Short mmCIF file of C-alpha atoms in Angstrom, two decimals:
data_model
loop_
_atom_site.label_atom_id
_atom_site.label_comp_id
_atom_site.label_asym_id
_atom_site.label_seq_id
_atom_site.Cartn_x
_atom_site.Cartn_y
_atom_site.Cartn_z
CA UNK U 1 -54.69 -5.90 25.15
CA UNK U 2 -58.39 -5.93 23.58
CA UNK U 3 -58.63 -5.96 19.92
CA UNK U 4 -60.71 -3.55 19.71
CA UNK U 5 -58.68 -0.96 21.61
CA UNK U 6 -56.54 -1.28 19.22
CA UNK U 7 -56.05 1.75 16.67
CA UNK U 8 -57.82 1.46 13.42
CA UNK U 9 -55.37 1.74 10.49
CA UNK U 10 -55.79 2.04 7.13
CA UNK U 11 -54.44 -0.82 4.73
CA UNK U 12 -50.92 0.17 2.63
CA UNK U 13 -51.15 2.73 0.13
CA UNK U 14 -49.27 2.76 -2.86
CA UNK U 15 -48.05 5.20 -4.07
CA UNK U 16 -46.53 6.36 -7.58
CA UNK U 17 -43.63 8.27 -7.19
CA UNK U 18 -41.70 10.17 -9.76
CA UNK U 19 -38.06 11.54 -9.39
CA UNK U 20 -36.34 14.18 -11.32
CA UNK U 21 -33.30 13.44 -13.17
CA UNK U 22 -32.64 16.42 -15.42
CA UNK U 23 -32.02 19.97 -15.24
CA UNK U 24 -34.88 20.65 -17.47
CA UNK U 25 -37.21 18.78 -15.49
CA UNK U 26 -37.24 15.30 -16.68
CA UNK U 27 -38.83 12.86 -14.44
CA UNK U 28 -37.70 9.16 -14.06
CA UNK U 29 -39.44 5.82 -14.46
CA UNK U 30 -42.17 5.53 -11.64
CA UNK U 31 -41.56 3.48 -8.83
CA UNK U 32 -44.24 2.19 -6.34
CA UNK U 33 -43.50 2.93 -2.66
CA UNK U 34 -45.75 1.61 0.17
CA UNK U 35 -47.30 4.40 2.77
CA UNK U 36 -49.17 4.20 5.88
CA UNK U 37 -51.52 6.63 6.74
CA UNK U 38 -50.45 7.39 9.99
CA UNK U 39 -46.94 7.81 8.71
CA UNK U 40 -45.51 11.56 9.17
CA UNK U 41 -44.12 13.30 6.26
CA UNK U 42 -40.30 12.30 7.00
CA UNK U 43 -41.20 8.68 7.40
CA UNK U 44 -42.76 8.47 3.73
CA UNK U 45 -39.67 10.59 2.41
CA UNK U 46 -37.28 8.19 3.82
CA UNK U 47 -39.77 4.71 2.62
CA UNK U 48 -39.33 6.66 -1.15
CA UNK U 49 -35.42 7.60 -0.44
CA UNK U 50 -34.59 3.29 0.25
CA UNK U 51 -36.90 2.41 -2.65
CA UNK U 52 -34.89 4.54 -4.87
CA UNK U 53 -31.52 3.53 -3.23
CA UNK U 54 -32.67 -0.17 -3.18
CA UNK U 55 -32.90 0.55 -7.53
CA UNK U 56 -30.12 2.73 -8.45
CA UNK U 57 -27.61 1.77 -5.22
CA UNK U 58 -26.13 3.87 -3.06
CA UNK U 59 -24.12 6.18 -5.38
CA UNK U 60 -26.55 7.73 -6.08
CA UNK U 61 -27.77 8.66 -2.10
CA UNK U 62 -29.55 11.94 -1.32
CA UNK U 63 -29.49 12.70 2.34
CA UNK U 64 -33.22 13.23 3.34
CA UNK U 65 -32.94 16.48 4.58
CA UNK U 66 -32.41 17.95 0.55
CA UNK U 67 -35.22 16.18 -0.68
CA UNK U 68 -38.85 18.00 -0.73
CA UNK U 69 -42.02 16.49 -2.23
CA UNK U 70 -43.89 18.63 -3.96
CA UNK U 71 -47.03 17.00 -4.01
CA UNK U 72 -46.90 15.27 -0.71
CA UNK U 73 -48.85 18.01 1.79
CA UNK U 74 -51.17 15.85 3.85
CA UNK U 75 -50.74 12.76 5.64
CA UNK U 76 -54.23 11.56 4.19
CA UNK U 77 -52.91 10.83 0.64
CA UNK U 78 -55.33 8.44 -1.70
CA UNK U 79 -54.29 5.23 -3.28
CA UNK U 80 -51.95 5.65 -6.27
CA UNK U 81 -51.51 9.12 -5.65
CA UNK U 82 -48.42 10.65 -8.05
CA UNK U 83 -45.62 12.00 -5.78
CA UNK U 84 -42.76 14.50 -7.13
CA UNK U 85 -39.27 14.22 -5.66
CA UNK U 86 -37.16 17.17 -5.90
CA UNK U 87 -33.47 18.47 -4.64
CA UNK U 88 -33.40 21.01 -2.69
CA UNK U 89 -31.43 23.59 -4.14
CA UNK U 90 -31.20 26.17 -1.01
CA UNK U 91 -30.89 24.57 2.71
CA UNK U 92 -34.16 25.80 4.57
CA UNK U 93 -34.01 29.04 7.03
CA UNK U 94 -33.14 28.04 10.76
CA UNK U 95 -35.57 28.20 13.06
CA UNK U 96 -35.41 31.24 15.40
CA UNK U 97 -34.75 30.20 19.03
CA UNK U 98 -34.66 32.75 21.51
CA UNK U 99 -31.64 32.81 24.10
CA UNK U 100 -31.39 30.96 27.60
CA UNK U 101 -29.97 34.37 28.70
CA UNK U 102 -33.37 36.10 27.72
CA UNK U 103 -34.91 33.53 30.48
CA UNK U 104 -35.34 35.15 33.66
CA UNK U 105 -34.35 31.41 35.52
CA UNK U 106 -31.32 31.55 33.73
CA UNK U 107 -28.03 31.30 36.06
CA UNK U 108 -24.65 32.83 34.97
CA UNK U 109 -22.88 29.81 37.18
CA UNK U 110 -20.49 27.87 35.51
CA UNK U 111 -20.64 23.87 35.42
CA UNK U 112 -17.90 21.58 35.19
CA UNK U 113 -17.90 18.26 34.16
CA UNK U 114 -14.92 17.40 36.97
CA UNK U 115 -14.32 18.52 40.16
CA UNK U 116 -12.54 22.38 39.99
CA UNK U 117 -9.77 21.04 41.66
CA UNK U 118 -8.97 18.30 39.76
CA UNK U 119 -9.30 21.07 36.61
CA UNK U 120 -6.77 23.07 38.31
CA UNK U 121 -4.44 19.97 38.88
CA UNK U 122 -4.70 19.41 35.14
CA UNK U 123 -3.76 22.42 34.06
CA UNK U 124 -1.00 22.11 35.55
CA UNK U 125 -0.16 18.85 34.48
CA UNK U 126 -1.54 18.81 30.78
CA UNK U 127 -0.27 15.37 30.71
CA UNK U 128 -1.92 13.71 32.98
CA UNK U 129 -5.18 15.22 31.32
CA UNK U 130 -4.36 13.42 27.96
CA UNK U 131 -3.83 10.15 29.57
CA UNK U 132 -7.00 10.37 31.15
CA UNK U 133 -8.96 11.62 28.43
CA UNK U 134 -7.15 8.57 26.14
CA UNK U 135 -8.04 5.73 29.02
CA UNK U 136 -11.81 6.61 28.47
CA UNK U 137 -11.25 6.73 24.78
CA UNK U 138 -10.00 3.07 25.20
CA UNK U 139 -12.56 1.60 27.20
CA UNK U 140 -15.53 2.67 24.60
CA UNK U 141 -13.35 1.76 21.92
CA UNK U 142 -12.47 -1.92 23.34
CA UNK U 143 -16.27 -2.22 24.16
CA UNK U 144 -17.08 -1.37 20.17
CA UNK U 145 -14.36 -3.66 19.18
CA UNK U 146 -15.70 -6.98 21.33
CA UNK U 147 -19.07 -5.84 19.55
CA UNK U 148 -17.51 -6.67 16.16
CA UNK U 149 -14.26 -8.90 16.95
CA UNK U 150 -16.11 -12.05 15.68
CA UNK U 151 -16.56 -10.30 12.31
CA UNK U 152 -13.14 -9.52 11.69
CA UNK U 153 -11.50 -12.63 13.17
CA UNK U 154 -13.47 -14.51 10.78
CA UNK U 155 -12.92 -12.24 7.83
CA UNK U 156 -8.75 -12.19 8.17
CA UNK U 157 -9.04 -16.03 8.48
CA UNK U 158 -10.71 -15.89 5.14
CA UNK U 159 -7.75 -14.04 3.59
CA UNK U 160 -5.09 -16.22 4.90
CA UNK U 161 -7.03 -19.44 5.11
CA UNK U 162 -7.05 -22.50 2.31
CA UNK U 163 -9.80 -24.16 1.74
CA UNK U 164 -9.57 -28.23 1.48
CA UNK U 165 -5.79 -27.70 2.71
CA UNK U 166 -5.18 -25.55 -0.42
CA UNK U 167 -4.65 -22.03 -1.21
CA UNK U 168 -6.02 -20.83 -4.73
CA UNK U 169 -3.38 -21.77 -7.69
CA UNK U 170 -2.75 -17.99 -8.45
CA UNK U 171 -1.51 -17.82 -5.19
CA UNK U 172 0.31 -21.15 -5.09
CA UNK U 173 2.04 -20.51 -8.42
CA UNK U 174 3.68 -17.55 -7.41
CA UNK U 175 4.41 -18.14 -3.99
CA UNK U 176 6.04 -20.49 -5.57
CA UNK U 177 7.66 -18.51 -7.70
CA UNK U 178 9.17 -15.95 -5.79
CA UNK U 179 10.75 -19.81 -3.32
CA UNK U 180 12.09 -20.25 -6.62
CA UNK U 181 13.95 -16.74 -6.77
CA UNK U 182 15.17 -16.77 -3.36
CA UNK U 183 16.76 -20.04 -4.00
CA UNK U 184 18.30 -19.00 -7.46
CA UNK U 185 19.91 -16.19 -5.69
CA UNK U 186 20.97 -18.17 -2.66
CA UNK U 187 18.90 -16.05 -0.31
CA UNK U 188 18.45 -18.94 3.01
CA UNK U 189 17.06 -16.45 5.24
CA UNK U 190 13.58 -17.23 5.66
CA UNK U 191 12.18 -12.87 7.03
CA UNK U 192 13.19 -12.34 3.22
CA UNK U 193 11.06 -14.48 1.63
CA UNK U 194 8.11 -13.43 4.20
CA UNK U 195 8.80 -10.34 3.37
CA UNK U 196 8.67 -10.40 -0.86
CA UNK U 197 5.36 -12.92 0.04
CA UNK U 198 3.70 -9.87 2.25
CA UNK U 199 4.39 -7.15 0.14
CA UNK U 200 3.25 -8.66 -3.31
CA UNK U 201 -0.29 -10.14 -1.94
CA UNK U 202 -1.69 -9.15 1.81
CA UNK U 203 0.07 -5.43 2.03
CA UNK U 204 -0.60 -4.80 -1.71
CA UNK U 205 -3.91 -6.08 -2.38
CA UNK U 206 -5.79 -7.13 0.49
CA UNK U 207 -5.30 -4.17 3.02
CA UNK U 208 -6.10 -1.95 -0.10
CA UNK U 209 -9.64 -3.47 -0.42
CA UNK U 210 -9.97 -3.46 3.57
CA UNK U 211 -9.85 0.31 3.37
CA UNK U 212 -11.99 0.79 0.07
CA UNK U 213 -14.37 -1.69 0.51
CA UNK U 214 -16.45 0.47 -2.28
CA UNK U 215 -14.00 -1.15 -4.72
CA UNK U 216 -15.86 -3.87 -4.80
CA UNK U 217 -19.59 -3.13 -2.82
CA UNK U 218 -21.86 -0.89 -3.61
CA UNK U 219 -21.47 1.08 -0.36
CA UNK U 220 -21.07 4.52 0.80
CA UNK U 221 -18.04 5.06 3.24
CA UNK U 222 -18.50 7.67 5.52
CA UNK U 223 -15.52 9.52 7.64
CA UNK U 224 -16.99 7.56 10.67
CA UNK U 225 -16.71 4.01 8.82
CA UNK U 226 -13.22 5.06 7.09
CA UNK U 227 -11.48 5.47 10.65
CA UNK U 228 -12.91 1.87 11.84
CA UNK U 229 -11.26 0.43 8.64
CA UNK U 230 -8.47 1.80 9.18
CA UNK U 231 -8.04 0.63 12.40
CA UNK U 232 -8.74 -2.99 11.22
CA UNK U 233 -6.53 -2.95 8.31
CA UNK U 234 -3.39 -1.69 10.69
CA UNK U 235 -4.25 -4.66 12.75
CA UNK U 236 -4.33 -6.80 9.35
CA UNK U 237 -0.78 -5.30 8.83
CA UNK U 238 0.82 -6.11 12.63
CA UNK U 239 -0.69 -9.06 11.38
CA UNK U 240 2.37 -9.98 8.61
CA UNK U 241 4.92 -7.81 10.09
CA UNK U 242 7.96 -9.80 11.50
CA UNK U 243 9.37 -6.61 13.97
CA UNK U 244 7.65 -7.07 17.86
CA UNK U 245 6.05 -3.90 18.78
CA UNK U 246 6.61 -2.27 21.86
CA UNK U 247 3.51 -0.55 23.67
CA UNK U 248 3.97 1.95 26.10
CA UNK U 249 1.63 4.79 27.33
CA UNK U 250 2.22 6.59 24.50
CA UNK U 251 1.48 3.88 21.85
CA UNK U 252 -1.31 4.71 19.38
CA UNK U 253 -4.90 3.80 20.47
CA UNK U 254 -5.40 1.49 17.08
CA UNK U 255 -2.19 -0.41 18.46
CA UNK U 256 -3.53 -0.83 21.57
CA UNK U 257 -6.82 -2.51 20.72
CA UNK U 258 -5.73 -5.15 18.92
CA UNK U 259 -2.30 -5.95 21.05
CA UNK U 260 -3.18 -8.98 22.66
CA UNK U 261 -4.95 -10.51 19.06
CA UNK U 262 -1.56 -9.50 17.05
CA UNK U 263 1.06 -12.60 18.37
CA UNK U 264 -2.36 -15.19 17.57
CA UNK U 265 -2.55 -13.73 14.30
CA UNK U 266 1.02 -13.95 13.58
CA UNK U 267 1.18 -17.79 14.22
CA UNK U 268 -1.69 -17.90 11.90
CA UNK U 269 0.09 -16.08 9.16
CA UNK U 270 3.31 -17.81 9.60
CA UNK U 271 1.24 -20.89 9.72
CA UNK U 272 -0.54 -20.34 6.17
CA UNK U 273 2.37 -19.46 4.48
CA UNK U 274 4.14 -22.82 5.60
CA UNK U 275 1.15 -24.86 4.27
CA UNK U 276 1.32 -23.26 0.53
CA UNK U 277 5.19 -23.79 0.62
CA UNK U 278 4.08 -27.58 1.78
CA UNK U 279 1.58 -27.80 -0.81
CA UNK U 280 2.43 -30.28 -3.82
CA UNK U 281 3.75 -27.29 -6.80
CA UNK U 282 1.37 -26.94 -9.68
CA UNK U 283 2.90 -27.84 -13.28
CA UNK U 284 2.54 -25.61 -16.30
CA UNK U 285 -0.13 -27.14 -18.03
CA UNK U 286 -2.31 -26.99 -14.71
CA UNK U 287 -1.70 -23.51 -14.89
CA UNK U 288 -1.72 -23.31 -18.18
CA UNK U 289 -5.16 -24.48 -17.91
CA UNK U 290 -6.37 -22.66 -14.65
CA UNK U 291 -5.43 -19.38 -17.05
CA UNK U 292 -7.50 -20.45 -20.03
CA UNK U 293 -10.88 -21.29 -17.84
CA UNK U 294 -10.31 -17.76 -16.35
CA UNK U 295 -10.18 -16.02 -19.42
CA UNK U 296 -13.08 -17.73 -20.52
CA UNK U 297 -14.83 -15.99 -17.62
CA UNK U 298 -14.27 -12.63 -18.73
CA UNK U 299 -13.61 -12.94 -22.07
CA UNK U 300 -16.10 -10.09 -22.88
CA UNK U 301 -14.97 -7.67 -20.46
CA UNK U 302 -11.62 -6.60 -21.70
CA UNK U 303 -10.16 -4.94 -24.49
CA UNK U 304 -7.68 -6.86 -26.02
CA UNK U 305 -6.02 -4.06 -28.38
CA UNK U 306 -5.72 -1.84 -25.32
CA UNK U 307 -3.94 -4.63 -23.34
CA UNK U 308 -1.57 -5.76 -26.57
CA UNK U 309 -0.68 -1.79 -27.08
CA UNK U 310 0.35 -2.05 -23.46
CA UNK U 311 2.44 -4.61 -23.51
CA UNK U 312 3.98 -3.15 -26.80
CA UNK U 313 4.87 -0.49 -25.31
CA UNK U 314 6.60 -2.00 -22.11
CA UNK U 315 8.58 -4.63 -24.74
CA UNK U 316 9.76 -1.49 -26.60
CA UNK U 317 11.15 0.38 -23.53
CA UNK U 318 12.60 -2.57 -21.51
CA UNK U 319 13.53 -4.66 -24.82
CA UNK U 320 17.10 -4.49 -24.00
CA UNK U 321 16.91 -5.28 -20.25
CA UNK U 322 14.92 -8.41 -21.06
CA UNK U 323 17.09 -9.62 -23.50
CA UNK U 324 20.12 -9.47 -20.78
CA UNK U 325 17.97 -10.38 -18.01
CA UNK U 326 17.06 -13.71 -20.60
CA UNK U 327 20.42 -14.58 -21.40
CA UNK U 328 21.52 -14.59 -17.67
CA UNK U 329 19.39 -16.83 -17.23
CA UNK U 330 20.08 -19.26 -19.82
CA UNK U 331 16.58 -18.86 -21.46
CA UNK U 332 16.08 -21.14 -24.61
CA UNK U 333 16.65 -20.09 -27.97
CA UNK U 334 13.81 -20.51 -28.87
CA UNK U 335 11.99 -17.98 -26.59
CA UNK U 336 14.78 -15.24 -27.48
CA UNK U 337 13.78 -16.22 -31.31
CA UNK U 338 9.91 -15.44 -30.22
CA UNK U 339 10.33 -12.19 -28.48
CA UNK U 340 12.05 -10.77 -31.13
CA UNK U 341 9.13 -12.18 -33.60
CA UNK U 342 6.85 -10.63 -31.37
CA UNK U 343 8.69 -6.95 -31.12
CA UNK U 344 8.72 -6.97 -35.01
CA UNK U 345 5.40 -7.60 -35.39
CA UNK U 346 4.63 -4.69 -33.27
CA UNK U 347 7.07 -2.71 -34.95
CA UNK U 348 5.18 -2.98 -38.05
CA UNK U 349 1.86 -2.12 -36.80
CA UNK U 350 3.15 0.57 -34.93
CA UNK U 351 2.25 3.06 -37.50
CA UNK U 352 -0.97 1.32 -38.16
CA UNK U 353 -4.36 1.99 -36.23
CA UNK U 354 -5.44 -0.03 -33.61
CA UNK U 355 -8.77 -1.55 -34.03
#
């Protein structure tokens, strides 16, 4: 290819756009998109839709089709021309289309997308339809799923891997914790204590940040991504769970993708809680310690009346209960002595304002 068959194109133009953020017609900071001057109207829309996403994130996404530009008529727009963004506030009329019926090549006959006779054989046996309609459903799903498999292999091994041969000391402590329980109650069956560990940390926490991963990114999660999470956080949960699962025709699709991944996954999880147990325990002044560097971290991001009043008020309903609970336990004086400090001093401010 010559150079000089190639099309002549104008340098980048910048442009200043403006976007309206009030009813009454305020307009927001301007921000500088880049143009081309061969792009078509929709093309610059969606360049100024990603600049302003790219800024103010994606809760605050417009779909492009309710966004008009005022000033934006011509594809020929000069350098640092001012652009207008508005909403929409009425969808635009449909576009009259006349009828394939009004066309005099038009054919009443009927098309199928199977043979007639294998329609009529289904008909009969509405069963046999749903299999078959549920065997190409699998195929495009297992295709989509070797497209990301990598991706969520790696991300579950994140979850329940350790680092350097050790799992974090929040995690360590009360795993710990809860071996701790089990053996003060006698409890030697070792489901039980995978059980209490899956519950209070993967089942709990993690699956619930699998299926709202806007928790924690600034993402939008459309129907279409919500029922691929869920598909990979039910796999997350065969994952942990101790019962074997028996697949049939009739098993659920989301069960069926992931069948022959589950039994690895379960020797990893087994595997990973066997290494915290083997881990050396963690004493209470590393703890102690690990606690105080934490709260150092965030030590301007919580309100510390709000959390006291809390815990004031679960003291003064379950004051009683802990007291027993304590003295089953053979808790030191001296701790009895201090909660009983502590409830009084509540007490006393419980008439007072909280600052």
């Amino acid at each position: 290819m010559l150079k000089d068959d190639l099309p002549k194109i104008r340098p980048e133009t910048r442009l200043k756009v403006l976007f309206a953020v009030g009813g009454d017609g305020e307009l927001s900071e301007p921000l500088e998109v880049g143009a081309l001057s061969c792009d078509s109207v929709e093309q610059v829309k969606e360049k100024i839709l990603n600049a302003f996403k790219a800024k103010f994130g994606f809760p605050y996404n417009t779909p492009l089709r309710d966004i008009h530009i005022g000033q934006f008529q011509d594809k020929r727009v000069p350098d640092r021309a001012t652009v207008k963004v508005l909403s929409r506030k009425t969808h635009p009329p449909l576009s009259p289309q006349g009828s394939l019926k009004d066309d005099e090549d038009f054919s009443g006959k009927y098309f199928h997308l199977i043979d007639p006779d294998v329609d009529e054989d289904q008909r009969k046996n509405p069963e046999r339809k749903k299999l078959k309609l549920k065997e190409v459903h699998l195929t495009k799903l297992l295709s989509t799923k070797v497209a990301v498999h990598s991706f969520v292999e790696n991300l579950f091994r994140c979850i329940w891997g350790t680092p350097h041969c050790r799992a974090p000391l929040a995690v360590k402590y009360f795993f710990d914790f809860l071996d701790a329980q089990a053996d003060s109650m006698k409890i030697t069956d070792p489901d039980v204590l995978h059980i209490w560990k899956t519950n209070s940390l993967p089942l709990r926490f993690w699956v619930n940040i699998l299926k709202n991963p806007q928790f924690v990114f600034d993402i939008q999660k459309t129907p279409q991504l919500d029922s691929c999470l869920t598909v990979i956080a039910q796999a997350f949960m065969d994952s942990f769970s101790l019962s074997e699962t028996q697949l049939g025709k009739h098993a659920p699709t989301n069960k069926l993708l992931y069948a022959k991944d589950i039994p690895k996954f379960k020797q990893e999880v087994k595997a990973y809680y066997k290494q915290i147990r083997d881990q050396p325990p963690i004493t209470d002044s590393e703890f102690k310690e690990f606690l105080q560097e934490e709260s150092k971290k965030h030590e301007n991001e919580f309100n510390e009346s709000v959390a006291l009043r809390e815990l004031y008020k679960f003291i003064q309903r379950y004051f009683t209960e802990i007291k027993e609970k304590l003295n089953l336990n053979g808790a030191p004086s001296e701790m009895m002595e201090q909660l009983q400090h502590v409830k009084n001093s509540f007490d006393e401010l419980k008439s007072c304002s909280w600052n």
